[in-house]
Short mmCIF file of C-alpha atoms and ligand atoms in Angstrom, two decimals:
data_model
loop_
_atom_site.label_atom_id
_atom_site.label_comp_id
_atom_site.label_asym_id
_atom_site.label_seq_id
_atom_site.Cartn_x
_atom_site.Cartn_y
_atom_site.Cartn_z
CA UNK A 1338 -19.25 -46.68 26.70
CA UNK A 1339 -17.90 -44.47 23.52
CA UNK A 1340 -20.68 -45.24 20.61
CA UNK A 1341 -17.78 -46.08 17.24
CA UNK A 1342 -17.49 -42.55 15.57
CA UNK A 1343 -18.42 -40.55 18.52
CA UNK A 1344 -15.69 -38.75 19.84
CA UNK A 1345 -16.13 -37.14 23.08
CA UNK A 1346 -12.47 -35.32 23.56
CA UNK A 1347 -11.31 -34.61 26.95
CA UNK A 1348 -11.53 -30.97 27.90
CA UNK A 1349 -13.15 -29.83 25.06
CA UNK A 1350 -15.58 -26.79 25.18
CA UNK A 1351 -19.06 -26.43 23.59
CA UNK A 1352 -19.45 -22.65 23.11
CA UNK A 1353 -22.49 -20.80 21.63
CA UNK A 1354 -23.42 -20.96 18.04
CA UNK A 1355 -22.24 -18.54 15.70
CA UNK A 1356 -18.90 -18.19 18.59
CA UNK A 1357 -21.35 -15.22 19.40
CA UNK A 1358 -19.12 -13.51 22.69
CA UNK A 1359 -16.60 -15.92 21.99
CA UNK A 1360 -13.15 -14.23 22.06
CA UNK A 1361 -11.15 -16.64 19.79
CA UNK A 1362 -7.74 -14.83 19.73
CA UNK A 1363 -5.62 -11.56 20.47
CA UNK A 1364 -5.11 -9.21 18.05
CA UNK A 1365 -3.64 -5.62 17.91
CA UNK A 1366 -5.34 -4.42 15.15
CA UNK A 1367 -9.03 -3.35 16.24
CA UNK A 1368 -11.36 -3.21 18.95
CA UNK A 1369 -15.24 -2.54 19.48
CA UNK A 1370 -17.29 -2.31 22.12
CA UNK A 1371 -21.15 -2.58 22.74
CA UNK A 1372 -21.65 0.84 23.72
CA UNK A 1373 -20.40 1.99 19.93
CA UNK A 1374 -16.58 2.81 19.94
CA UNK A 1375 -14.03 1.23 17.10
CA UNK A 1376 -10.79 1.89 17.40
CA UNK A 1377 -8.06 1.06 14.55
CA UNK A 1378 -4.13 0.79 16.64
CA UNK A 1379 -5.28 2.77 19.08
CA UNK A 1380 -6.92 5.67 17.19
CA UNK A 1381 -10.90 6.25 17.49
CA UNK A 1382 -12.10 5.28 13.95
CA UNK A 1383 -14.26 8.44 13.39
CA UNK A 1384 -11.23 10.80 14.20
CA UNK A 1385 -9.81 8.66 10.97
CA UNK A 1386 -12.60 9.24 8.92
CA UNK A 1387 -13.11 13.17 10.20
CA UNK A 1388 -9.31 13.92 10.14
CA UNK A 1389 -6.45 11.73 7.82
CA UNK A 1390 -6.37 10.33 4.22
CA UNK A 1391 -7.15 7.00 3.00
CA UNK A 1392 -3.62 5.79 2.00
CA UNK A 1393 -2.88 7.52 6.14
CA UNK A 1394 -5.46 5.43 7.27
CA UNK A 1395 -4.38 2.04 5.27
CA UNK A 1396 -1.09 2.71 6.27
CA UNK A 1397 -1.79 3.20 10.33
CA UNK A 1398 -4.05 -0.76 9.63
CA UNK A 1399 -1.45 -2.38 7.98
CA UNK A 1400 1.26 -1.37 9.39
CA UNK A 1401 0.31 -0.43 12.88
CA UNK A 1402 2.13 3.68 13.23
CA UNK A 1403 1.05 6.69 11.04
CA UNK A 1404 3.12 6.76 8.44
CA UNK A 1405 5.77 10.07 8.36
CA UNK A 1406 6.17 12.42 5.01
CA UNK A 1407 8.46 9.95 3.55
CA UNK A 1408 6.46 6.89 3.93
CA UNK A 1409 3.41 7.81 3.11
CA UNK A 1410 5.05 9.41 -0.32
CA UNK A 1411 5.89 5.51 -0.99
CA UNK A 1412 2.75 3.91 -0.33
CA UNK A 1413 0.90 6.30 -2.14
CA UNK A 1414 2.95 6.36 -5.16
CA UNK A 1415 2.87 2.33 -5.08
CA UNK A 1416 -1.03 2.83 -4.91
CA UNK A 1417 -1.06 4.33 -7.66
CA UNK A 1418 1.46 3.41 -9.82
CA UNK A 1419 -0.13 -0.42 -9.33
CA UNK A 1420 -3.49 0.66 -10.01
CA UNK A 1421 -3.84 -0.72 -13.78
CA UNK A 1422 -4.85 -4.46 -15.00
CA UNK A 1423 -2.89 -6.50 -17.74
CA UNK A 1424 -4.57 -6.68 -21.10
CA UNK A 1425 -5.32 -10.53 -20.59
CA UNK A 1426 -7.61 -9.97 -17.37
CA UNK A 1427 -9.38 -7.65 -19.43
CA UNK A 1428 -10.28 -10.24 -22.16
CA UNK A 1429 -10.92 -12.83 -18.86
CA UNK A 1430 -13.50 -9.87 -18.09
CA UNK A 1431 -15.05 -10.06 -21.34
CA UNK A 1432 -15.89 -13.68 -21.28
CA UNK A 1433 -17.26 -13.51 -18.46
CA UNK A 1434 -21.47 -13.42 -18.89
CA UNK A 1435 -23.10 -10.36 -19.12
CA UNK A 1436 -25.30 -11.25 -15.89
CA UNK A 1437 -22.38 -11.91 -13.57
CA UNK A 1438 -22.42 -9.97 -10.61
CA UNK A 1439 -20.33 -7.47 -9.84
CA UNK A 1440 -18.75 -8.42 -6.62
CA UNK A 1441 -18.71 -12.46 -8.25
CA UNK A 1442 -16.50 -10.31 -10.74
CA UNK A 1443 -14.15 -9.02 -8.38
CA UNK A 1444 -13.39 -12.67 -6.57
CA UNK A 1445 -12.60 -14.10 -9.73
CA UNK A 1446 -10.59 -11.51 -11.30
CA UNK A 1447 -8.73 -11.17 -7.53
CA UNK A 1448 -7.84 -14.87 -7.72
CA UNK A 1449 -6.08 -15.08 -11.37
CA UNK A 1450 -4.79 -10.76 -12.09
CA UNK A 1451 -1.06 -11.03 -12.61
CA UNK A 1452 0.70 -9.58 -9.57
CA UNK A 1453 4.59 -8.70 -9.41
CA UNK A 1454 4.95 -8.25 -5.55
CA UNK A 1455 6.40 -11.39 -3.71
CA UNK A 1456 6.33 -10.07 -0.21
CA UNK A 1457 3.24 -11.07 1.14
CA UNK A 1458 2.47 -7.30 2.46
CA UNK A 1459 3.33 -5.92 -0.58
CA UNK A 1460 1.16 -8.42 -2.63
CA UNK A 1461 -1.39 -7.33 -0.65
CA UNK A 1462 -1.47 -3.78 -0.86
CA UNK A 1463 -1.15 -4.45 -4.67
CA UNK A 1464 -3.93 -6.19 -4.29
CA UNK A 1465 -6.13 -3.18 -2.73
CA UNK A 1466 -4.43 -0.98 -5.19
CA UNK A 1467 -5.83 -2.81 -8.23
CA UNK A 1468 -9.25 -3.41 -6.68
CA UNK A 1469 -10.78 0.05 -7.82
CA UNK A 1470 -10.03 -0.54 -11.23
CA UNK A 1471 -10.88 -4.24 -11.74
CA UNK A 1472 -14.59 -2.87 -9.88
CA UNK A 1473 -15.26 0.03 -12.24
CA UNK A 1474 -13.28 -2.16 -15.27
CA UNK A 1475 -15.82 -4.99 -14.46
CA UNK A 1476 -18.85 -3.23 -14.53
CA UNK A 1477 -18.25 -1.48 -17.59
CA UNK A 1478 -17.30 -4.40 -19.58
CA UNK A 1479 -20.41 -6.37 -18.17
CA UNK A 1480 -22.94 -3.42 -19.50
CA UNK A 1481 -21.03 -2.84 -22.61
CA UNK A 1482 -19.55 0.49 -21.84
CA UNK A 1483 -15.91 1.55 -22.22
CA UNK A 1484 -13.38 1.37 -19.91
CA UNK A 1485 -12.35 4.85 -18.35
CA UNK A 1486 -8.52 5.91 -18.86
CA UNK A 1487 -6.16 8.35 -17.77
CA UNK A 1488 -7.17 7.88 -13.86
CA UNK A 1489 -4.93 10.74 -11.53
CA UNK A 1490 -5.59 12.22 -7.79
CA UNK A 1491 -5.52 10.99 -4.22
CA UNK A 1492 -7.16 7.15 -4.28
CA UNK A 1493 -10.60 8.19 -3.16
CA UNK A 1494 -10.70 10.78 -6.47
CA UNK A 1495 -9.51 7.87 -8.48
CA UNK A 1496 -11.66 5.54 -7.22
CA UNK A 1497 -14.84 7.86 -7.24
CA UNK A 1498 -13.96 8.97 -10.92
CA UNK A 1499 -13.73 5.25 -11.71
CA UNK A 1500 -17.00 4.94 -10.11
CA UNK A 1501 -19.15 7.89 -11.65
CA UNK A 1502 -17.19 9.12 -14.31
CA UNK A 1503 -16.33 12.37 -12.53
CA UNK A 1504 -13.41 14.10 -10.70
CA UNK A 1505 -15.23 16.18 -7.82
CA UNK A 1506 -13.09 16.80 -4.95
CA UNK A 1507 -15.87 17.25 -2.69
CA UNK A 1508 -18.21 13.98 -3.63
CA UNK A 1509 -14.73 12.29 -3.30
CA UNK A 1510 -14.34 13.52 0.21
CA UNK A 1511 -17.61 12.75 1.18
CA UNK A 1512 -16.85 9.24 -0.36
CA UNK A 1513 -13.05 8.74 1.21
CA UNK A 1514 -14.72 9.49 4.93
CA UNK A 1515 -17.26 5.90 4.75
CA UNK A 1516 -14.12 4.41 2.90
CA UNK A 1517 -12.21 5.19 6.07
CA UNK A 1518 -15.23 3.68 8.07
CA UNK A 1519 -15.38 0.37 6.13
CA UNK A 1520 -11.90 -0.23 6.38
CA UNK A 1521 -11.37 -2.91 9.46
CA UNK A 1522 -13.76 -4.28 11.59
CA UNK A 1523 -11.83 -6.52 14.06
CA UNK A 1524 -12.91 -10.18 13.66
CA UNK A 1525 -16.20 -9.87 11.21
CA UNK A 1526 -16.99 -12.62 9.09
CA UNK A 1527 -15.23 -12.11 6.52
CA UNK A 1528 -11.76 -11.65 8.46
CA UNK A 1529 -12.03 -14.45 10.42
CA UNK A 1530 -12.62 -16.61 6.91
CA UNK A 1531 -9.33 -14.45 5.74
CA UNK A 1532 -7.77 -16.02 9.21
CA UNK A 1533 -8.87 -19.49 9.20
CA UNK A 1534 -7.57 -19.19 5.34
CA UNK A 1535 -4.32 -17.67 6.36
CA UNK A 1536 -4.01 -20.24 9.39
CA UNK A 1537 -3.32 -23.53 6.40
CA UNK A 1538 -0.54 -20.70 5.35
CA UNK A 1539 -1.87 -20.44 2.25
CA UNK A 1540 -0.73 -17.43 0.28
CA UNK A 1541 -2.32 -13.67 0.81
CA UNK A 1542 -3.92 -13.70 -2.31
CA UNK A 1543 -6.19 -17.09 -1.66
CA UNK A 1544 -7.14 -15.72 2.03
CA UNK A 1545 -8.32 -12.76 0.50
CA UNK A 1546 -10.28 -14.34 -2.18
CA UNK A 1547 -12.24 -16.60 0.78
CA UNK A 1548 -12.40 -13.64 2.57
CA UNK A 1549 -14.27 -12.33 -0.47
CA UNK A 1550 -16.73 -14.79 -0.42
CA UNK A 1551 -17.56 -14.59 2.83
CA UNK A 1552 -18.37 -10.81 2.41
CA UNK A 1553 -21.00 -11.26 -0.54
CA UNK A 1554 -23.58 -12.31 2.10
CA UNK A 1555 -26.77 -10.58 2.55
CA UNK A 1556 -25.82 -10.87 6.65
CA UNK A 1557 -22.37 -8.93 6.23
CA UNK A 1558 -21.21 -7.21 3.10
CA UNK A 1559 -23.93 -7.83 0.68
CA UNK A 1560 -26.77 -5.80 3.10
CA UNK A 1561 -25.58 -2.53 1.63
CA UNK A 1562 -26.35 -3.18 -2.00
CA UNK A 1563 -29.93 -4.28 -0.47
CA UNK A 1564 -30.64 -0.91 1.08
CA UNK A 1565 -31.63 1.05 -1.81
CA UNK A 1566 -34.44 -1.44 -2.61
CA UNK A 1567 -36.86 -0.26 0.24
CA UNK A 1568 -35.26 3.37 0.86
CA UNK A 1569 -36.22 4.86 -2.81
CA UNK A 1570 -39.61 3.13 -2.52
CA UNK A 1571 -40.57 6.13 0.53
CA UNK A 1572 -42.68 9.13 0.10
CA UNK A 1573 -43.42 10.56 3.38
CA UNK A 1574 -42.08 9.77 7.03
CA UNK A 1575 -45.07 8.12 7.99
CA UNK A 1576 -44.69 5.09 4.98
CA UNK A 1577 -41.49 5.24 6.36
CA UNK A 1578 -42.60 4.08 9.72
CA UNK A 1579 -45.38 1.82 8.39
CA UNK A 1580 -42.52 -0.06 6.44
CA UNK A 1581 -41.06 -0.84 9.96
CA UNK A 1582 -44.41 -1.93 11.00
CA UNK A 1583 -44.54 -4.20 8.37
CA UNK A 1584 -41.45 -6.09 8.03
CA UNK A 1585 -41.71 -6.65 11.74
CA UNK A 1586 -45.04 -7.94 12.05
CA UNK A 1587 -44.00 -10.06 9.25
CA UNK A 1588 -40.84 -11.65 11.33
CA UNK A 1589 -38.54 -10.20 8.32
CA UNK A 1590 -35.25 -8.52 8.53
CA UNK A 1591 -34.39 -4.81 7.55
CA UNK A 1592 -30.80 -4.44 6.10
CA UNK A 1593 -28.91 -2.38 7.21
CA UNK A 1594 -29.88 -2.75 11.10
CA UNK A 1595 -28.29 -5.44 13.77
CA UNK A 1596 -24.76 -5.84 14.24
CA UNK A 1597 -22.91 -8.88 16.36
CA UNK A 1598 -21.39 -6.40 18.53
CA UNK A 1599 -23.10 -2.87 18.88
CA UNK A 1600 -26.00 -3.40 20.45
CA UNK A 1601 -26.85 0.24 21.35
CA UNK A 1602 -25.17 2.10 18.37
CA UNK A 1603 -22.86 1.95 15.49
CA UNK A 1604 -20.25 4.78 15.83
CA UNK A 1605 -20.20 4.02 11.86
CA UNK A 1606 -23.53 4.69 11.50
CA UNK A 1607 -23.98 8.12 13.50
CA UNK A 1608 -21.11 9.34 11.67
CA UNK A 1609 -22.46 8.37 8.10
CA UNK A 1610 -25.42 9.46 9.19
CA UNK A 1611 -23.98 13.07 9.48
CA UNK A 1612 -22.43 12.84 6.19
CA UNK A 1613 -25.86 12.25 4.60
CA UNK A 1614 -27.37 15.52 6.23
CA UNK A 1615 -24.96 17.34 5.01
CA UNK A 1616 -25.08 15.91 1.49
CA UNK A 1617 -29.36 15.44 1.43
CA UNK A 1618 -28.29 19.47 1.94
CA UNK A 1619 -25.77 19.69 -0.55
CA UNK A 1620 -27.80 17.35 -3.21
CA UNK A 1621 -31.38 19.28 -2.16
CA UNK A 1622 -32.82 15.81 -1.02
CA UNK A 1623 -33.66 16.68 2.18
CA UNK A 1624 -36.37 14.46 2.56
CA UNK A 1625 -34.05 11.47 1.80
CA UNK A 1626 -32.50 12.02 4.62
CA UNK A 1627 -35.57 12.41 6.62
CA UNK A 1628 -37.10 8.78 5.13
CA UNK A 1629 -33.89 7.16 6.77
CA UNK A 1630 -33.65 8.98 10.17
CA UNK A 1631 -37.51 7.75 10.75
CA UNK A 1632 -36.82 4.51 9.63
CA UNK A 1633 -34.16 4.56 12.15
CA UNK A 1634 -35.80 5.98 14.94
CA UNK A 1635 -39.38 3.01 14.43
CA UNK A 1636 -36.50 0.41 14.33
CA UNK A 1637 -35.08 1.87 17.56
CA UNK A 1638 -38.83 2.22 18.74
CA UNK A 1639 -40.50 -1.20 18.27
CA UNK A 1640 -37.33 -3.61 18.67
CA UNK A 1641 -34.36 -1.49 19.85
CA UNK A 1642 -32.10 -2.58 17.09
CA UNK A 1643 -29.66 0.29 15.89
CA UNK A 1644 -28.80 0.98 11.82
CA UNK A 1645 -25.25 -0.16 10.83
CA UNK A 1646 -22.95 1.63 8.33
CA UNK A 1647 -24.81 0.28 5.47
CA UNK A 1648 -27.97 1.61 6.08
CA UNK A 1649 -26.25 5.34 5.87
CA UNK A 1650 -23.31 4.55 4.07
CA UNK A 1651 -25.76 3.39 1.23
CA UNK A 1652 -27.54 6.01 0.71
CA UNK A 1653 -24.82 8.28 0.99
CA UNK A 1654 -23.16 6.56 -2.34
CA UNK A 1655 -26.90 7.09 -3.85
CA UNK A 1656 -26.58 11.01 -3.09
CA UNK A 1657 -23.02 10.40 -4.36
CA UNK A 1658 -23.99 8.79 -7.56
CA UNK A 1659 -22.67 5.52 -7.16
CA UNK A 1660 -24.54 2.52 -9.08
CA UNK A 1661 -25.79 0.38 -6.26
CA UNK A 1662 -23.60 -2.77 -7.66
CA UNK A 1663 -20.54 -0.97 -6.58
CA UNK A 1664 -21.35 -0.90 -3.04
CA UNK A 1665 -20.32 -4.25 -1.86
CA UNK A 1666 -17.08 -4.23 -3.83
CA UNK A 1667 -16.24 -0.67 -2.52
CA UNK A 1668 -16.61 -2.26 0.98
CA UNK A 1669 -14.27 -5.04 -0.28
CA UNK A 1670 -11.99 -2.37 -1.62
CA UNK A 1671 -11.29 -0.39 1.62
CA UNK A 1672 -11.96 -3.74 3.93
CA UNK A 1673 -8.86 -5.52 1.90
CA UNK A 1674 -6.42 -3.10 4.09
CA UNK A 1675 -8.05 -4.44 7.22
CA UNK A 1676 -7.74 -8.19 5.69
CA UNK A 1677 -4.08 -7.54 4.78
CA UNK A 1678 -2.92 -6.42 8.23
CA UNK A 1679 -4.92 -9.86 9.89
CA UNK A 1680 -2.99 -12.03 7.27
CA UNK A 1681 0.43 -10.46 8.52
CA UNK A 1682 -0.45 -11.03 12.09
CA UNK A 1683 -2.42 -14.54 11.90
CA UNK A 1684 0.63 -15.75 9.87
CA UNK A 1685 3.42 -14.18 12.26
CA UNK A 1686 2.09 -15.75 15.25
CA UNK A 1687 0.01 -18.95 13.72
CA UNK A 1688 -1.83 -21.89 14.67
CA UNK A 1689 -3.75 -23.96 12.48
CA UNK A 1690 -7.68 -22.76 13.17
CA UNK A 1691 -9.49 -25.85 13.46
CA UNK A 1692 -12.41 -25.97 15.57
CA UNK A 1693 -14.07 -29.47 16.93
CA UNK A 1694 -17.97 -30.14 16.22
CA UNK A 1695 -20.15 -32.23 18.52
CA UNK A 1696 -21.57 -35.61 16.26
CA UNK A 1697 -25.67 -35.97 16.64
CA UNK A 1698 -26.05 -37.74 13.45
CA UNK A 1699 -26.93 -41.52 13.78
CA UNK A 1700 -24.96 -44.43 14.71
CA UNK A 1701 -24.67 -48.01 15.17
CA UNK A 1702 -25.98 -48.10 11.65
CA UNK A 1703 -25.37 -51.46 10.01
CA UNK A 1704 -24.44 -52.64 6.47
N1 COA B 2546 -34.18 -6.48 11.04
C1 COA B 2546 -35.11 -6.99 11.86
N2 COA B 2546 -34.84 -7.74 12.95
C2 COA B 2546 -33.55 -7.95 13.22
C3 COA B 2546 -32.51 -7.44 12.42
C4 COA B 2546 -32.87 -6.68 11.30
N3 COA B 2546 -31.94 -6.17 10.49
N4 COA B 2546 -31.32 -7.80 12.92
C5 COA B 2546 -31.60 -8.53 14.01
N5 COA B 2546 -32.93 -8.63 14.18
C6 COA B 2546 -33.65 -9.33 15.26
C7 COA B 2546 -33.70 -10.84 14.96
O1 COA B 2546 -34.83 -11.16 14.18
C8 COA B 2546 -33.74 -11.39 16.34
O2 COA B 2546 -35.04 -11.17 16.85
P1 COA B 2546 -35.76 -12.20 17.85
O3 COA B 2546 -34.84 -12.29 19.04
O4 COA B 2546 -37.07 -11.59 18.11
O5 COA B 2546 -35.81 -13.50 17.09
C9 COA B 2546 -32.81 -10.47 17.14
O6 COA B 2546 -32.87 -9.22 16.44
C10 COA B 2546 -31.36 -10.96 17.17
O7 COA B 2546 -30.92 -11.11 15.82
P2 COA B 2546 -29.77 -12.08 15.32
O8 COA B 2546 -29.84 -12.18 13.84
O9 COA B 2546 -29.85 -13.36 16.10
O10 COA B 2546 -28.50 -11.28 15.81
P3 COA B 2546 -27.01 -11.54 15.35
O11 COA B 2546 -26.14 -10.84 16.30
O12 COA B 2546 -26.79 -12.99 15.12
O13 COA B 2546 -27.01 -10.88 13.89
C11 COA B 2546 -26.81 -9.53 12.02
C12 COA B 2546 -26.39 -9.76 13.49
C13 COA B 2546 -25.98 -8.38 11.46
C14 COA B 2546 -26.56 -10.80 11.20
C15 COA B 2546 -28.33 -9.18 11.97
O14 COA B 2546 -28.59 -8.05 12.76
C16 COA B 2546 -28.82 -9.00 10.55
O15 COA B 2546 -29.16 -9.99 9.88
N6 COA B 2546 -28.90 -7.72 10.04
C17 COA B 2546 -29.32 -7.47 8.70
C18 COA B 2546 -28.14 -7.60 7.71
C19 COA B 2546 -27.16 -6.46 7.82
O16 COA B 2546 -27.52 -5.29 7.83
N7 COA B 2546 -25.87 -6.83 7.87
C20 COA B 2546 -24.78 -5.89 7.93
C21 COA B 2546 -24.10 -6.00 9.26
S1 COA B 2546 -22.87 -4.72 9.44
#
């Protein structure tokens, strides 16, 4: 007999916790695979990153084509010309305490800016076009610093001069290529919040805000502003390997290795990981570069766990002079075009997301 408030639903399915291999829906957006390919609509990711823009590459996510001459001339120019914040989230900024962090910032600020688009892909990409600014904005106003003006260039020079201060074509290169890479992930954690957010029909701007939370967390977005913390602590290859050792034997996690789906390798990562050779090169910290292939390689050694984007990516924005509390919110940034083109398709073909749970709390408890 059925204990009273313990349901036991006909045909339902127990599946494996954390939905790990579970394949919850369709989409046309991205795929992965174990042995380290990501493809955006079709197109290898790294082919993205080596050979198109960012605005191309948002466009191809979103929309699901490259764009031609003429539409690409729009979305940039909308990019840009919606870059800027209102005077009154400015002020919110200020109020906010001086210890807030950066990416805690950015959620809040997402949730309230004044936006004038009412089609839900439009108020997205003016979303993502507004995120640079609010990030660099933010962090200013937090340490007391002024705001930086008269922003111009492609939206990786913008965005890196809002970052460090400077226009450098070739640090902003360096920088657009992981932008690229960050950019859509199929159905990570924080999409599949934005999803289940989107699934209530709730409007763009509130699934990207969960989806923002989601993405703080040391386990997804948050590793990469966690890297930096053991990587400038090396002096020689051999700490570098003792490190591993360590953190091992001690049953503790390394961020910036593991990933849900690439077991093997992280196309991501081997392609970030060429972009900081070149730069350790370019910056004359070749040894850099040496600490983090040796960390990779004991990782791969003793437990056969591969590095993930953030492990390079990080210390690529280090060589690139990016403040380490930037990092999450620039993965935000670029990951808010991905976001944008799962709201569009969740909501064009929806169903409410709402999973069942198995009850083994007690019962037959009496008053
Ligand atoms: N450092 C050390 N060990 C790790 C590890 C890491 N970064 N990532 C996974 N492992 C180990 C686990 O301890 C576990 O070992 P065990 O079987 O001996 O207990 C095994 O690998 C499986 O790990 P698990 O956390 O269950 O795998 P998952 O698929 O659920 O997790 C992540 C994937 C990303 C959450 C996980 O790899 C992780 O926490 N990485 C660090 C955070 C990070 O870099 N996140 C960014 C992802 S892009």
């Amino acid at each position: 007999m059925e204990e009273i408030g313990v349901r036991m639903e006909q045909g339902a399915i127990e599946v494996p916790k954390g939905l790990d291999k579970v394949i919850v829906d369709r989409t046309g957006i991205a795929s992965t695979d174990s042995d380290g390919n990501l493809v955006y609509r079709g197109y290898r990711a790294v082919d993205l990153a080596e050979k198109r823009s960012f605005e191309q590459t948002a466009y191809l996510v979103m929309y699901g084509h490259l764009p031609d001459s003429s539409e690409i001339e729009d979305f940039s120019r909308f990019l840009m010309i919606n870059y800027g914040i209102d005077d009154s989230t400015e002020r919110i900024m200020q109020l906010m305490p001086k210890d807030t962090k950066l990416i805690d910032l950015l959620r809040s600020v997402v949730s309230l800016v004044p936006l004038k688009e009412k089609k839900d892909d439009k108020i997205l990409i003016e979303i993502g076009a507004k995120m640079p600014r609010i990030s660099s904005d933010g962090y200013r106003i937090l340490k007391g610093m002024p705001i930086l003006k008269d922003v111009q260039g492609s939206y990786a020079e913008r965005f890196y001069y809002l970052l460090t201060g400077n226009y450098d074509s070739v640090g902003a290169r360096y920088f657009e290529k992981i932008l690229i890479l960050y950019m859509e992930h199929e159905f990570n954690a924080s999409t599949f919040t934005l999803r289940v957010a989107a699934s209530t029909l709730t409007d763009p701007r509130a699934a990207v805000t969960a989806a923002l939370a989601a993405l703080k967390g040391p386990l997804h977005g948050g590793a990469n502003a966690e890297i930096l913390n053991y990587m400038l602590k090396m002096k020689s290859t051999d700490e570098a390997v003792k490190f591993v050792e360590d953190k091992l034997a001690k049953k503790e996690k390394i961020m910036g290795f593991g990933h849900r789906i690439y077991k093997k390798l992280d196309p991501r990562a081997q392609f970030a990981k060429e972009q900081l050779k070149s730069l350790a090169k370019l910056k004359d910290a070749e040894q850099l570069y040496d600490y983090a292939a040796a960390i990779e390689k004991a990782m791969w050694d003793k437990k056969q766990i591969p590095a993930n984007l953030d492990f390079y990516a990080a210390t690529c924005f280090y060589l690139l002079g990016i403040e380490e509390s930037f990092y999450t919110p620039i993965f935000a940034a670029s990951r808010l075009f991905g976001w944008g083109a799962h709201y569009i398709e969740q909501v064009s073909d929806n169903k409410l997301i709402r999973p069942d749970s198995k009850y083994v709390g007690p019962v037959g408890l009496e008053l």
